[in-house]
Coordinates of C-alpha atoms and ligand atoms in Angstrom, one line a residue:
X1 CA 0.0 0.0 0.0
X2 CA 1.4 3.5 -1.1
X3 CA 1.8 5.6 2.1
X4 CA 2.2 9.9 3.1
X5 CA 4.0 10.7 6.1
X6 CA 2.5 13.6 7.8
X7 CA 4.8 15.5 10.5
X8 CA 3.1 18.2 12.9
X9 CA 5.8 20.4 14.2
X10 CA 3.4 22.1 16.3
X11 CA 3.6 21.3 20.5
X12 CA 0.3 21.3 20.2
X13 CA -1.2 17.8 19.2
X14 CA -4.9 18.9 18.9
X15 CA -3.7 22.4 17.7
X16 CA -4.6 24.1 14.7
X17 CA -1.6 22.4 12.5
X18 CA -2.8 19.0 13.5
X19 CA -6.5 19.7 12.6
X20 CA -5.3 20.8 8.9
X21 CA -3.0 17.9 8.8
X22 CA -6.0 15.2 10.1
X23 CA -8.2 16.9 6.9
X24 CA -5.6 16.8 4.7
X25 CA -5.4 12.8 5.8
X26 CA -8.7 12.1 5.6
X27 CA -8.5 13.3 1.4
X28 CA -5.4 11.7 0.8
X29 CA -7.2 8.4 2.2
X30 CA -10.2 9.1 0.4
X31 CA -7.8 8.6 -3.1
X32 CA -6.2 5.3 -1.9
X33 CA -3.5 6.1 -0.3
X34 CA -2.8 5.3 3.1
X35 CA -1.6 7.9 5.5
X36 CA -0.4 8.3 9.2
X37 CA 0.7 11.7 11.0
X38 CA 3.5 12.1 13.1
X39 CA 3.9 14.4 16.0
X40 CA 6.9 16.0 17.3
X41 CA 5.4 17.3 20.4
X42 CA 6.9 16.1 23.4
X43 CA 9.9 15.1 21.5
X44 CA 13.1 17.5 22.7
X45 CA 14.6 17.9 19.2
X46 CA 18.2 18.5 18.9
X47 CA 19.4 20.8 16.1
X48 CA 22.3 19.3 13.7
X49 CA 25.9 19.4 15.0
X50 CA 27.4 18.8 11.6
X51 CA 29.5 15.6 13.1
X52 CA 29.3 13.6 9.4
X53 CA 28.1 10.4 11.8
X54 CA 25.2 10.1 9.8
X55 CA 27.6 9.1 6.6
X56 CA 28.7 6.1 8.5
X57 CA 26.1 5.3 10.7
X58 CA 23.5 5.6 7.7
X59 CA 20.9 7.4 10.7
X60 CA 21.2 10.4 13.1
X61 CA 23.8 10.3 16.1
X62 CA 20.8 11.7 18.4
X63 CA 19.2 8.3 19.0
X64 CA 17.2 9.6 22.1
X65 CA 14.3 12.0 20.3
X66 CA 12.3 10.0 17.9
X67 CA 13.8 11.6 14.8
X68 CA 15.6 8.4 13.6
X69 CA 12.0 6.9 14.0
X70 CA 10.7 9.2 11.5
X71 CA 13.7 8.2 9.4
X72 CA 13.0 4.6 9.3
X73 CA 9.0 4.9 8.8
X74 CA 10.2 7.8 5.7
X75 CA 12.4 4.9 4.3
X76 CA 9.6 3.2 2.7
X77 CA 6.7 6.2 2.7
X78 CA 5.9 7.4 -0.8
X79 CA 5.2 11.2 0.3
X80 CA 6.2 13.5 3.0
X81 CA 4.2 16.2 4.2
X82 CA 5.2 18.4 7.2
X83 CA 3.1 21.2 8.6
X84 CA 4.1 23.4 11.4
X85 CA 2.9 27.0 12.9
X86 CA 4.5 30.2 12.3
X87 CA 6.6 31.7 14.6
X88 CA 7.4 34.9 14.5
X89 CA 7.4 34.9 10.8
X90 CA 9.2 31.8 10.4
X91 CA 8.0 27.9 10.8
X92 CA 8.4 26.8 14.3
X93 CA 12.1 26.1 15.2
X94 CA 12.0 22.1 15.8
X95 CA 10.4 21.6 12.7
X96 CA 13.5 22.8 11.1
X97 CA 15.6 21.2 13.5
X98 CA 14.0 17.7 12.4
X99 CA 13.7 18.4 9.2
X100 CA 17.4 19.2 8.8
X101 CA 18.6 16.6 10.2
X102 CA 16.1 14.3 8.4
X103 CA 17.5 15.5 4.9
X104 CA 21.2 15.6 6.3
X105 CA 20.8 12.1 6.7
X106 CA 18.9 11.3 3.8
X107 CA 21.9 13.0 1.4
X108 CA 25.0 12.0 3.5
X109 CA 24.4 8.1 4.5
X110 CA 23.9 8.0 0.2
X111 CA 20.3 6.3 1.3
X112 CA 18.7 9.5 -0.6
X113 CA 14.9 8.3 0.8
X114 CA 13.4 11.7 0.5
X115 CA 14.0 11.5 -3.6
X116 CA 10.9 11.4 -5.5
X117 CA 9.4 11.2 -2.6
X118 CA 6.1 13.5 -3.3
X119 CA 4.4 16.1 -0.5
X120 CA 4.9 20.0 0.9
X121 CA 4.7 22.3 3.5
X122 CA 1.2 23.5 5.3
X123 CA 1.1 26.1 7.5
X124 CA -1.4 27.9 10.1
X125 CA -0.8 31.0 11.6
X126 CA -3.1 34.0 13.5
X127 CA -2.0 36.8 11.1
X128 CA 0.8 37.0 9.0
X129 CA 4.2 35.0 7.9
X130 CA 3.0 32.6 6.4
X131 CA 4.0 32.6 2.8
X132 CA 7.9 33.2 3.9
X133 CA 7.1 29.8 6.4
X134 CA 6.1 27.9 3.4
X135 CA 9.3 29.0 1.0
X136 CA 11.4 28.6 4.0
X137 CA 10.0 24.7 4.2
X138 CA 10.3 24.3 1.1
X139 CA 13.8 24.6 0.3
X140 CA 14.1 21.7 2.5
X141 CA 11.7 19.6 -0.5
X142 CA 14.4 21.1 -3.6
X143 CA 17.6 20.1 -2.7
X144 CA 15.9 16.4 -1.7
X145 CA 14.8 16.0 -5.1
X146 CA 10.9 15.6 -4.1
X147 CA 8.1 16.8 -6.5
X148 CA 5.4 19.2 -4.5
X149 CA 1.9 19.7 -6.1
X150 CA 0.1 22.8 -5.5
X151 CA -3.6 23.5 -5.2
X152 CA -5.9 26.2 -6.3
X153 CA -4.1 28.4 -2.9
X154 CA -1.1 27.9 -0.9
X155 CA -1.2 25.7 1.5
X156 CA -2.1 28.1 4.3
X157 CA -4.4 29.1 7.1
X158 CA -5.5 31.4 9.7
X159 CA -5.9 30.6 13.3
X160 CA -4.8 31.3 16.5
X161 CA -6.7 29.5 19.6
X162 CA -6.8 25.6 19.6
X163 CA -9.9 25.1 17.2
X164 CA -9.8 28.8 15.4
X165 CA -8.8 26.9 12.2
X166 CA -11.9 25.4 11.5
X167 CA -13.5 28.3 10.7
X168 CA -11.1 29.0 7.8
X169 CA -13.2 27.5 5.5
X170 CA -11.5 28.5 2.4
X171 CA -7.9 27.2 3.9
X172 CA -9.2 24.1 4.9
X173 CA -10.5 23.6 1.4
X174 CA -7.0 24.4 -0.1
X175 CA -5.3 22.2 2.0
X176 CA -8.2 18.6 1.7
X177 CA -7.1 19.8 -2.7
X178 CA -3.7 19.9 -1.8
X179 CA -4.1 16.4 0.1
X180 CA -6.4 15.5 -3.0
X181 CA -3.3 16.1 -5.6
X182 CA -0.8 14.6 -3.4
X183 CA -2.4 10.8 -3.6
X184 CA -3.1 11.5 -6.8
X185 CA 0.6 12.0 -8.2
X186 CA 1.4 9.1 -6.0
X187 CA -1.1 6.9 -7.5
X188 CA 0.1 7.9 -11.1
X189 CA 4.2 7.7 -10.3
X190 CA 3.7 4.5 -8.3
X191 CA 1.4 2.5 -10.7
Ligands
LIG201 C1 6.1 32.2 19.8 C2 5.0 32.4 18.9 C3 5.1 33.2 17.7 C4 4.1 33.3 16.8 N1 4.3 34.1 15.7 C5 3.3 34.2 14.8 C6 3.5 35.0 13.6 O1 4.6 35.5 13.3 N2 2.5 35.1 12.7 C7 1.3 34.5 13.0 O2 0.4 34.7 12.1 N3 1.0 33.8 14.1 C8 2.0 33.6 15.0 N4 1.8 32.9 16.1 C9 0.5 32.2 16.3 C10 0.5 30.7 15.9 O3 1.0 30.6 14.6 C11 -1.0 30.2 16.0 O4 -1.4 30.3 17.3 C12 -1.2 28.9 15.4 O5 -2.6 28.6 15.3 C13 -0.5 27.8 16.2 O6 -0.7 26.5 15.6 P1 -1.0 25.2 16.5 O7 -2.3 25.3 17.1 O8 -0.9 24.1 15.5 O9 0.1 25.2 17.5 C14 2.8 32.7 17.1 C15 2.7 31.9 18.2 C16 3.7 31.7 19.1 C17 3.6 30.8 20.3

């Protein structure tokens, strides 16, 4: 069965991010394609330390923050999507802790499991920031080689108490489209 990772970066795990990224599950399922999300709340994420362990080790040197669990469940995923809040204009900080450290060892163990693999960012925020968030996450998709569909908006939306989201209507459309176009590139490059 043909699988999406989703990551929530938010600490949140009934938060706004995670109620986008549970809609945006629900379509991807609804295309055949199965789907699980992963949260990094609770998980003390270490930034990269540039040590090059990964090259040998062929996984991260931090073995004691779930990260290299996400690793091994991305191994065999066919997309990747992450969604996190904006911060202060920029996606929350242990998103881009994980995923740097997810592509560092994705490029320098020679494994190169993010390639092809197909997905984007999603972001919720209360006001503004969130189009920078979205180019900030996705450099992280370029270099990895992974193909990102769009939909009719960017993959935004506005919210700020637990539960504001869901009454972005237009946003959560964007993102269930977005979800929509993911299975449905997967189901086409897989086949
Ligand atoms: C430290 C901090 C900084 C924030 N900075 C921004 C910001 O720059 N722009 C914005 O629109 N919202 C900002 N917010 C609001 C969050 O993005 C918003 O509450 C969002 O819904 C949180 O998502 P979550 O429920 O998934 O955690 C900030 C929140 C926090 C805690």
């Amino acid at each position: 069965m043909k699988k999406v990772i989703l990551l929530n970066g938010s600490p949140r795990v009934n938060g706004n991010t995670n109620y986008l990224l549970e809609e945006c599950k629900k379509s991807i399922e609804e295309n055949g394609v199965d789907a699980e999300i992963v949260q990094l709340a609770g998980k003390n994420v270490h930034s990269c330390i540039e040590c090059l362990k990964c090259a040998e080790l062929k996984r991260c040197v931090f073995n004691d923050d779930g990260i290299n669990d996400i690793i091994e469940k991305l191994k065999t995923a066919d997309g990747f999507i992450i969604g996190a809040p904006v911060y202060y204009g920029t996606a929350r900080g242990d998103i881009m802790s994980a995923i740097q450290r997810i592509g560092y060892v994705s490029a320098r163990s020679g494994l190169n499991y993010l390639q092809h693999k197909v997905g984007g960012p999603i972001t919720v925020g209360r006001r503004g920031g969130h189009t920078a968030t979205i180019q900030e996450m996705l450099m992280f998709y370029f270099i990895n080689e992974m193909i990102v569909p769009g939909s009719n908006y960017w993959n935004i939306a506005f919210g700020r108490e637990i539960g504001a989201v869901q009454e972005d209507k237009e946003g959560i459309e964007t993102i269930k489209r977005f979800g929509r176009n993911v299975a449905q590139l997967i189901n086409k490059l897989k086949d």
